[in-house]
Amino acid sequence: MRADARQNHTRLLEAAARAFAEHGPEASLKAIAKDAGVGIGTLYRRFPTREDLVEATYRNEVVRLAGTAGELLAEHPPVDALRAWMVRYADFMATKYGMAGALRAVLADEGGRMQTRALLTEALASILAAGVADGTIAAGLDPYDVLMSLGGISIVAGEKDQGDRVHRLIDLLLNGIAAR
């Protein structure tokens, strides 16, 4: 892919993530293209159907979120990196809920769902391991259990004006997994 085509692709996925988070799966494709700084024809060449755009946006957001674990660990102590990652996960889930209706077909694919889950669990496991190593996070935690707990918290993130509650619940979860 040419550099300009890659940039257009990236801008479209970023604009779509914002639009789906704010307006749900019926977000205007014209508005997404405009926000990305491209024409609607460019959007349709890259993503022939709305479902193609939703799937690509979802998968891109999962990869981006999983990739932030190492960055956060490089910049912060493990427990702070964990909190920041959890907040990003809640934000991601808010975006995912905006795409929920259109994501049914994507998530029905067991292989794709397992791959997504594995990426997120591995990212979380790396942060937990760093916290165990520095003594701030309890040993013996199952990263998937922590991810599922965070998923429950993130259900709240899909509701309007719940940001403060999400942050309080994340702090509560962090308190529960902190080393004693």
PDB file of N, CA, C and O in Angstrom, residues 12 36 44 47 81 98:
ATOM      1  N   LEU A  12      -9.302   6.927   8.222  1.00  0.00           N
ATOM      2  CA  LEU A  12     -10.675   6.423   8.147  1.00  0.00           C
ATOM      3  C   LEU A  12     -11.021   5.579   9.374  1.00  0.00           C
ATOM      4  O   LEU A  12     -12.110   5.725   9.944  1.00  0.00           O
ATOM      5  N   ALA A  36     -12.185  12.160   8.226  1.00  0.00           N
ATOM      6  CA  ALA A  36     -10.894  11.573   7.854  1.00  0.00           C
ATOM      7  C   ALA A  36     -10.179  12.397   6.789  1.00  0.00           C
ATOM      8  O   ALA A  36      -9.013  12.132   6.486  1.00  0.00           O
ATOM      9  N   TYR A  44     -15.490   4.013   0.370  1.00  0.00           N
ATOM     10  CA  TYR A  44     -16.097   2.808  -0.221  1.00  0.00           C
ATOM     11  C   TYR A  44     -15.081   1.932  -0.952  1.00  0.00           C
ATOM     12  O   TYR A  44     -15.275   0.718  -1.023  1.00  0.00           O
ATOM     13  N   PHE A  47     -13.565   0.180   2.116  1.00  0.00           N
ATOM     14  CA  PHE A  47     -14.545  -0.584   2.895  1.00  0.00           C
ATOM     15  C   PHE A  47     -15.867  -0.583   2.116  1.00  0.00           C
ATOM     16  O   PHE A  47     -16.688   0.318   2.298  1.00  0.00           O
ATOM     17  N   ALA A  81       0.538   1.983  35.124  1.00  0.00           N
ATOM     18  CA  ALA A  81       0.333   1.512  33.753  1.00  0.00           C
ATOM     19  C   ALA A  81      -0.941   0.686  33.668  1.00  0.00           C
ATOM     20  O   ALA A  81      -1.716   0.811  32.709  1.00  0.00           O
ATOM     21  N   GLY A  98     -20.800   1.157  20.763  1.00  0.00           N
ATOM     22  CA  GLY A  98     -21.333   1.967  19.679  1.00  0.00           C
ATOM     23  C   GLY A  98     -21.444   1.176  18.389  1.00  0.00           C
ATOM     24  O   GLY A  98     -22.222   1.512  17.513  1.00  0.00           O
TER      25      GLY A  98
END
